[in-house]
Amino acid sequence: SDEFLEVLPTGSLADAQVGTKDGIEGLLIGTYSALNGVFGNRFEGPNHWVTGSIMGGEANKGTDAGDYSSINPIQRYEIDPTSGDINQLWLGRFEGVSRANAVLAALANATDVTAEDAARIGGEARMLRAHFYFDLKKHFNSVPVFDETVEAVDVVTVPNTTEVYPQIEADLQFAYDNLPSTTDAGRVNKWAAAALMGKAKLYQNKFAEAKTWFDDVIANGVTPSGEKYALLDNYAAIFNAEFDNNAEAIFDVESANDTGSTQNANYFDDLNYPYNTGPDGPGNCCGFFQPSISLGNSFRTSAGLPLLDDSFNDPANQVADNFTFSQIDGGDEAAFVEDAGPLDPRIDHSIGRKGIPYLDWPGVDGVHPGSAWIRSFPYAGPYSPKKYVYYQSQENSLTDGSSWTRGYALMNYTIIRYADVLLMAAEAEIEAGTLDKALEYVNLVRARAAKAEFWVKDADGTDAANYDIAEYTSFPDKAYATAAVRFERKLELSGEGHAFFDLVRWGIAADYLNSYLAFEGSKLVTKFGGASFTAGKSEYYPIPQTQIDIQGSDVLTQNPGY
Amino acid sequence: NPETSLTKFELANAVQSTVTGTVTDATGAPLPGANVLVKGTTNGTQTDFDGNFTIEAASDATLIFSYLGFQTQEVAVNGQSTVNATMAEDAAALDEVIVTGYATETKRETTAAVSIVKAEELAAIPSGNIEQQLQGRVAGVTVLTNGQVGSSSQIRVRGFGAFGGNEPLYIVDGVPTSNTDFINPADVESTSILKDAAAASIYGARAANGVVVFTTKQGSRSNRKTRMTIDISGGVSDPNVGGAPEQLNPQEMAEWTHRAYENNAAATGTAVQYSHPQYGTNATPRFPDYLHADGQNGVFEADVDLAQIRANYEADPANVFLIRPNLAGTNWFKEITRIAPVSRVSLGFDGGNESGRYYMGISAQNQAGILLNNDFARYTARFNSEWDIAPWLSIGENFQVTYRSVVGGFGGEGGIGGADDESVILSAYRMPTIIPVRDEFGSFASTRASGFNNPRNPVRQLTLNDQDDTGYNIGGFGNLYLLLKPIDGLTLRSSLGGGYNNSHFVNYGFRYLGDSEPQASNSFSEGSNYSFNWTFTNTFTYEKLFGKHKVKLFGGVEALNTGAGRFINGNGINPFSTDLDFQSLSVVQSPNVNSGQFKGVNFSSTFGKLDYNFDERYYLTGVIRRDGSSRFGGNNRYGTFPAASAAWRVISEPFMQDQDFMSDLKFRAGWGQMGNSNNVDPNNQYSLFASNRGRTFYPIGGQNSGADEGFAQSRIGNPDAKWETSTTINVGLDAAFFNDKLEFQIDWWKKDTEDLLYNVPLAGVTGNFAAAPSVNIASMANSGLDILVAGRGNFTEDFSYDVTVTAGFLKNEITALAPGIDFFDGRGYRGIQATRNAVGQPISTFFGYNVIGYFNSQAEVDSSPAQDGKGLGRFRYEDVNGDGAITPDDRTFLGSAVPDVTGGSTINLRYKNIEMEMFWFYSIGNELFNQSKWFTDFFGTFEGSAKGRAAFNSWTPELGNNAAAPIWESASNLSTSGAGNSWYVEKGDYLRLQRLAFTYSFDDNIIDKMGISKLKIGFSANNIWTLTKYSGLDPGIGGGADTNFGIDVGNYPVSPSYLFNLQIGL
């Protein structure tokens, strides 16, 4: 009989169940869950360690040539539209869009949600949707734009030809208007929406509007717990799980252990640790995401200020590194002597260097041992990642140790932090002609970095290197100010996934990255020899071929050059 | 009444008298139900319960006696009124019986394509699962099993009908089941493989992939003492270490590492850097005294303070290693393998009386895998019985309980997926030979010593992590049935069958800090599940002879559930103590427990079959079945599957009677439709939301421990999905010559699957967390030719032979996918995309760049089309589209994993009491994708890990295009190890001597004195010789998914085994 042939599904919910207030709250949490990706591919991570940092010249893949070799052509700007990783990034972000739309569609039909709840839920969903779209826009430039009112069958026919920012701005405006200031620590509030709006304006070079939004954030912004936005005193604390949801965190991705899945910890960074450290260092694996030699050199200071004339890669200014010493100049690595010249102290919060203490890890004799922690020294160079790395004291308490590697850390990745807002605001001020205000913002950031009590110390309590940092005394002109702000972003935000997108929006990606490749390629010959950035093409990632195959080339137009 | 008129016609031609008699078996026990037929007529009867019969026959007539399992016998009446017959049991005659699960018929009658496998062939080799024995025995059935003990097999009957779920339907004693690993092969009486629609359509919606019918043993209705058979096998498997691919020894590895540095420098025009942490900085490599000494790498005696290191070791033994190089070289494959014992003891008891019969079988099989700590055990007990309550009523049951345990196995789907796992076998390929198994303190040594990349010591993995694991399954399977014979010719049968399964596993993982990527935590997991499935079948059979017209009408109804149950499992890390008696989910940290339930799929079916034959010359069969399934929505819940077939037994024609050249000639033809829905999720019709801890949870309160539950759409429903329908045509010919000394069975077939259920890939913009529904959109075509040739005869009175050769030719092609979609790709490994499933190509076709050679000179590099990473000694790809640049569009189809023809040959020679049996298996015309070469044949893939001897033939200007691998260097890009290409694709043809056996049967007069009825001893050698050009361990490579098989990432090889066998009958 028909009754016998109706077997209802188990372990899942039907439309009616998720259409209630509680169900919609669950859908909203599901949307937050998409912030750090859905499918477990490391390219879906919110920190864009490949597409933002490596591609921005701050790091290279690390490890050896054969490991995760599909990244090799990407870091050489030879990316192919069939790249599975890029497709995963696309899938992860559009899954986020789809989940936000499911919340909004359910909200429109719900009968048991109060107006107040509806405003908050709708605001959160639209803020998240704006974030996912912003990410898509930064990577792919041309993406299909649709909202919750477009039926599922019609979504696949939306071409990638419409402008993306109007919907992003509308969503963020709605979020700003409807979200509360204080809420659960894991949720977005109205100030997160405001900061993201300012960033979206900046990406469109709408500097005046951007300034308005940043001014509001700087003047009035508070964290979900009601704390006024501020820079932490200790730069390293930003990347320490112990201080999650701090006053500097404006929009971040929550991370937790004991959740039944390491995907709720920072799974996207699980490879990004020194290699073969055993229990004397963090992670288990795999030696990826090695900071570039060029980034190391960028921390050289002169009179406490960075070398804004880009002379940091000149032989005289290069930071002594054990790779150049042994691999290029033929020295015995054991005889390597650390650089004695003046350095921005943030270098040793950002880069794992031989001879410098590595957080609280024993290392070898208390310091990073150099090539012993590098998987393929000739291939990938001298440095280890250091920023989003957990401490020995946090093992299994602020990490998730339940899977194959120990490298699931719990510090929240900060999509927007207050220092970032200050530096973006400085750009807007420069365009407005208020160089003094820009100077003030930049110096705020530098002053924090200059707090000597938080510099990396050797075991004897002395500074681990010759740190020398000063505030700018003035910005004599717009060009100087622009160079200073851009350089400050590199020093302050390196390894946080912003660099590539900054270079593209500033319109200097081809020049900057080709000169980076020339320098880095002279050191890491196997990795970068012959690579180049193609202006007019490499600024954006290709639309995944898989998606064009599915939707048709009449719907999805490939980006130029691919 | 036509019968009357025919009888009258016969009466007019002969003098009739009444003949009576008794039919007995060789022991004198009467055989009830034996057929007695007057030769050349349709006049027949059956013996009663005492074996007695009465028949009207002419005084010069000949009576034909036949009985299932006995040789047919002809006895002339010669004017006598009493004719007795003593029937001899005959295995050959048994073969003629086809058990379809619902009914039995003889091969003589069938209009369909059916193959039978002899019981003793199935029992011969103590494989884990019975279906593995079908390999090569049946034309058109391919069986791929790797060498893991207790692993499942990939079985395909006549090709690949769908993109997944191509397993055949198994019927055990009339009860359908999805797997048969619980069966003891010694309990099986007969195996029939229903290959075409004419045979299989009676199973309708589940028959599209063929049906394999196992019938277990039963006693006989005869007054005799209980017989007992004892079957003991024992022996060993040999890992065949000598046949494993060889790795570079320590000296060679060091030299070739330096060679790579030189090539790197040449490629980039820079100075050579000899930078390996162990081999020194000079052009000539040297070896250190210690690869690793408590944190120091590549050091000499003078550099280390051994006393301090020992003190450190004693303080922290898990984290202090002292590793000397093993300059002789560690043979890792040898270290992870062993000579593996196997034993099987089966006892069978059968007996009966005039009103009942029974069979009891018990068995124990213990089998070690060639890999350390890979073990299989199975204990079974079976009891079958049937009792006659009244002349018109019998009841019976078949029941089995099985304990089955597999530990240390790997690979999905019961081990089938092992071929494409990065397993311990791959670890053995990748572990440098210079590293010893253990260090100076006796700890396992590994890649904590720097410079060797990330392989893990596979001996440690197998020893520490597998030796204490447990995993077992206890299940019951069987049925209870009722047979009613209310009137002559009508049989009603009611059967209630099912199975219950309970399984449990415990898995320990132990902290180990000696790998470069160490296992930092102790881990523990445990879980169990149960499931219950049932089938309720009610059928009738009406059989009647109307003169020369024989009609058999069969019909029935069936309801079943494929299995409902629940599961629970959990895992956690770092219990306070790793004492096995201590650990449980209650004491681990970060416990994570999951559970769930499943309800299975319900089917409700009605079916009927009409068999008609005229004078045993012209046969017609029609079958129809209507199935309803809970897998589909109300719109398309039911499917109807008809089949029709016919046969012409030419040999029975009058014009064939006066010759003795041919002893059988029959033409068969059939058409029919069958269904399949295996590849459809039971929830396909529903749109659903679900939570997933990793993918929908979020710590919304900002907490660092625990996350809040969220939801997301998990499935997009398709209420309109319906059955996949395979339409098959089969044309066959059975012929026998010279009194059956030479037999042919040839079938040409074609199977077109329409409305193929295909998960149309969802566009990313719609969100891809939700599972795409299966939609009836694709189609696939299979066609082939099944050939069986058998010859038998005597050289001398004492010397006879029996030879069978089978061949199954197969052509498979995807004929359509979704509109606008021409292909979908299989899974990639390490960035290498190996397979593409494309319209116009067979399933799982290898796809990639076509290597036309290497770049042999700088001029060639400069003048060839643009190609990323091109350079001297690297792969040179074909510019397929001729656009002057190598782009993804230049990828092309490189070969197919689907063999053109597979088959086997059995050769039996009998001389007096000695019998020799040989069984060969062959597979021709397929390619394999040897991805293990990605790890071992490029210096730059996990640089420092062990490399293969391909290094010796890596590219040099002198070798040019004769090189076996690209230039030895670190670079990894599209032109080296970064893309799938034809270099990985190898011929997969092979011929294997699967079995060579000698058996000695003791003479009757000897065993009589011993008071026993049978005594045989035998010796067999299995898988002892393989002819192949394939360079991997074993060319028999299946895979977990039909859309991505034939990829070898370190397959578990089938290995030689040697067995002793003793059979005793009491």
XYZ file of N, CA, C and O in Angstrom, chain B residues 398-455:
232
model
N 15.719 -22.040 6.784
C 17.166 -21.944 6.575
C 17.629 -20.890 7.550
O 17.077 -19.784 7.586
N 18.626 -21.190 8.326
C 19.020 -20.206 9.319
C 20.523 -20.266 9.533
O 21.106 -21.342 9.605
N 21.096 -19.100 9.619
C 22.538 -19.054 9.824
C 22.894 -17.962 10.816
O 22.326 -16.875 10.808
N 23.854 -18.266 11.669
C 24.456 -17.211 12.482
C 25.933 -17.136 12.134
O 26.572 -18.158 11.870
N 26.441 -15.920 12.094
C 27.830 -15.697 11.703
C 28.481 -14.692 12.633
O 27.906 -13.645 12.928
N 29.646 -15.025 13.054
C 30.518 -14.064 13.733
C 31.620 -13.752 12.746
O 32.237 -14.652 12.187
N 31.859 -12.497 12.502
C 32.829 -12.122 11.491
C 33.645 -10.963 12.031
O 33.081 -9.992 12.549
N 34.934 -11.064 11.887
C 35.798 -10.032 12.445
C 36.875 -9.671 11.439
O 37.533 -10.538 10.883
N 37.003 -8.400 11.176
C 38.097 -7.918 10.328
C 38.794 -6.814 11.098
O 38.149 -5.855 11.518
N 40.082 -6.940 11.310
C 40.824 -5.827 11.909
C 41.995 -5.449 11.016
O 42.512 -6.276 10.269
N 42.360 -4.213 11.096
C 43.522 -3.734 10.337
C 43.249 -3.551 8.863
O 44.176 -3.425 8.078
N 42.004 -3.519 8.479
C 41.702 -3.294 7.061
C 41.668 -1.805 6.759
O 41.586 -0.981 7.648
N 41.766 -1.463 5.511
C 41.602 -0.062 5.139
C 40.855 0.031 3.829
O 40.697 -0.951 3.114
N 40.430 1.228 3.513
C 39.685 1.441 2.270
C 38.197 1.412 2.528
O 37.706 0.668 3.356
N 37.490 2.280 1.809
C 36.048 2.372 1.953
C 35.340 1.152 1.399
O 35.942 0.295 0.762
N 34.058 1.110 1.687
C 33.181 0.054 1.172
C 33.759 -1.336 1.422
O 33.934 -2.142 0.507
N 34.103 -1.589 2.665
C 34.579 -2.917 3.020
C 35.930 -3.253 2.422
O 36.279 -4.413 2.279
N 36.695 -2.217 2.056
C 38.037 -2.476 1.545
C 38.170 -2.314 0.046
O 39.273 -2.263 -0.478
N 37.041 -2.196 -0.666
C 37.128 -2.045 -2.121
C 37.897 -0.780 -2.471
O 38.681 -0.736 -3.411
N 37.673 0.256 -1.670
C 38.299 1.536 -1.951
C 39.783 1.584 -1.603
O 40.419 2.618 -1.760
N 40.328 0.467 -1.133
C 41.722 0.456 -0.701
C 42.721 0.809 -1.780
O 43.807 1.297 -1.492
N 42.353 0.580 -3.035
C 43.295 0.843 -4.120
C 43.640 2.323 -4.214
O 44.746 2.684 -4.586
N 42.683 3.163 -3.875
C 42.952 4.584 -4.044
C 43.087 5.301 -2.706
O 42.869 6.485 -2.589
N 43.479 4.568 -1.695
C 43.812 5.169 -0.409
C 45.309 5.391 -0.324
O 46.070 4.610 -0.843
N 45.689 6.426 0.381
C 47.102 6.546 0.709
C 47.321 5.695 1.960
O 47.139 6.137 3.068
N 47.702 4.465 1.746
C 47.706 3.484 2.819
C 49.112 3.234 3.333
O 50.084 3.823 2.878
N 49.209 2.298 4.264
C 50.522 1.897 4.762
C 51.379 1.310 3.651
O 52.603 1.337 3.732
N 50.755 0.767 2.622
C 51.556 0.225 1.520
C 52.265 1.361 0.800
O 53.453 1.269 0.470
N 51.533 2.466 0.604
C 52.200 3.632 0.022
C 53.286 4.148 0.972
O 54.360 4.551 0.535
N 53.019 4.113 2.264
C 54.045 4.526 3.236
C 55.316 3.708 3.054
O 56.422 4.232 3.165
N 55.141 2.423 2.801
C 56.319 1.573 2.623
C 57.102 1.968 1.366
O 58.326 1.852 1.328
N 56.400 2.462 0.365
C 57.089 2.955 -0.836
C 57.833 4.252 -0.562
O 58.763 4.600 -1.258
N 57.313 5.012 0.401
C 57.776 6.388 0.571
C 58.789 6.539 1.695
O 59.373 7.588 1.872
N 58.951 5.503 2.486
C 59.835 5.589 3.650
C 61.264 5.315 3.185
O 61.541 4.257 2.623
N 62.177 6.247 3.426
C 63.541 6.047 2.921
C 64.185 4.786 3.472
O 64.004 4.443 4.645
N 64.944 4.138 2.629
C 65.560 2.877 3.025
C 66.665 3.085 4.052
O 67.037 2.148 4.748
N 67.162 4.301 4.170
C 68.255 4.543 5.102
C 67.763 4.579 6.547
O 68.537 4.421 7.488
N 66.471 4.763 6.732
C 65.940 4.826 8.095
C 65.696 3.401 8.589
O 65.064 2.608 7.915
N 66.208 3.079 9.770
C 65.964 1.738 10.311
C 64.562 1.652 10.888
O 63.910 2.678 11.118
N 64.076 0.448 11.120
C 62.749 0.292 11.704
C 62.733 0.831 13.128
O 61.790 1.482 13.558
N 63.833 0.579 13.841
C 63.893 1.057 15.225
C 65.200 1.797 15.471
O 66.197 1.545 14.790
N 65.163 2.684 16.444
C 66.367 3.457 16.731
C 67.219 2.750 17.782
O 66.929 1.619 18.181
N 68.249 3.409 18.239
C 69.194 2.787 19.169
C 68.548 2.474 20.523
O 69.059 1.650 21.274
N 67.475 3.149 20.852
C 66.801 2.862 22.122
C 65.695 1.834 21.946
O 64.997 1.506 22.893
N 65.494 1.368 20.729
C 64.428 0.400 20.485
C 63.090 1.025 20.157
O 62.102 0.328 19.942
N 63.040 2.360 20.128
C 61.800 3.015 19.706
C 61.692 2.912 18.185
O 62.693 2.720 17.497
N 60.504 3.074 17.672
C 60.378 3.119 16.221
C 61.072 4.370 15.695
O 60.927 5.460 16.255
N 61.842 4.188 14.650
C 62.544 5.315 14.043
C 61.709 5.853 12.894
O 60.950 5.109 12.270
N 61.841 7.139 12.633
C 61.079 7.685 11.507
C 61.666 9.010 11.060
O 62.844 9.282 11.281
N 60.828 9.816 10.463
C 61.293 11.022 9.783
C 61.492 12.210 10.708
O 61.639 13.334 10.248
N 61.524 11.977 11.988
C 62.029 13.022 12.888
C 63.449 13.381 12.435
O 63.898 14.516 12.593
N 64.138 12.392 11.905
C 65.418 12.675 11.254
C 65.132 13.547 10.048
O 64.302 13.201 9.204
N 65.782 14.677 9.950
C 65.367 15.639 8.934
C 65.915 15.270 7.554
O 66.865 14.506 7.416
N 65.244 15.797 6.563
C 65.679 15.591 5.190
C 64.926 14.499 4.463
O 65.229 14.207 3.311
N 63.967 13.877 5.148
C 63.281 12.752 4.528
C 61.789 12.992 4.339
O 61.030 12.071 4.088
N 61.413 14.241 4.504
C 60.030 14.616 4.322
C 59.113 13.914 5.303
O 59.518 13.617 6.410
N 57.876 13.606 4.869
C 56.869 13.268 5.879
C 56.349 11.845 5.914
O 55.300 11.611 6.491
N 56.998 10.858 5.298
C 56.415 9.518 5.445
C 56.432 9.072 6.903
O 57.245 9.533 7.701
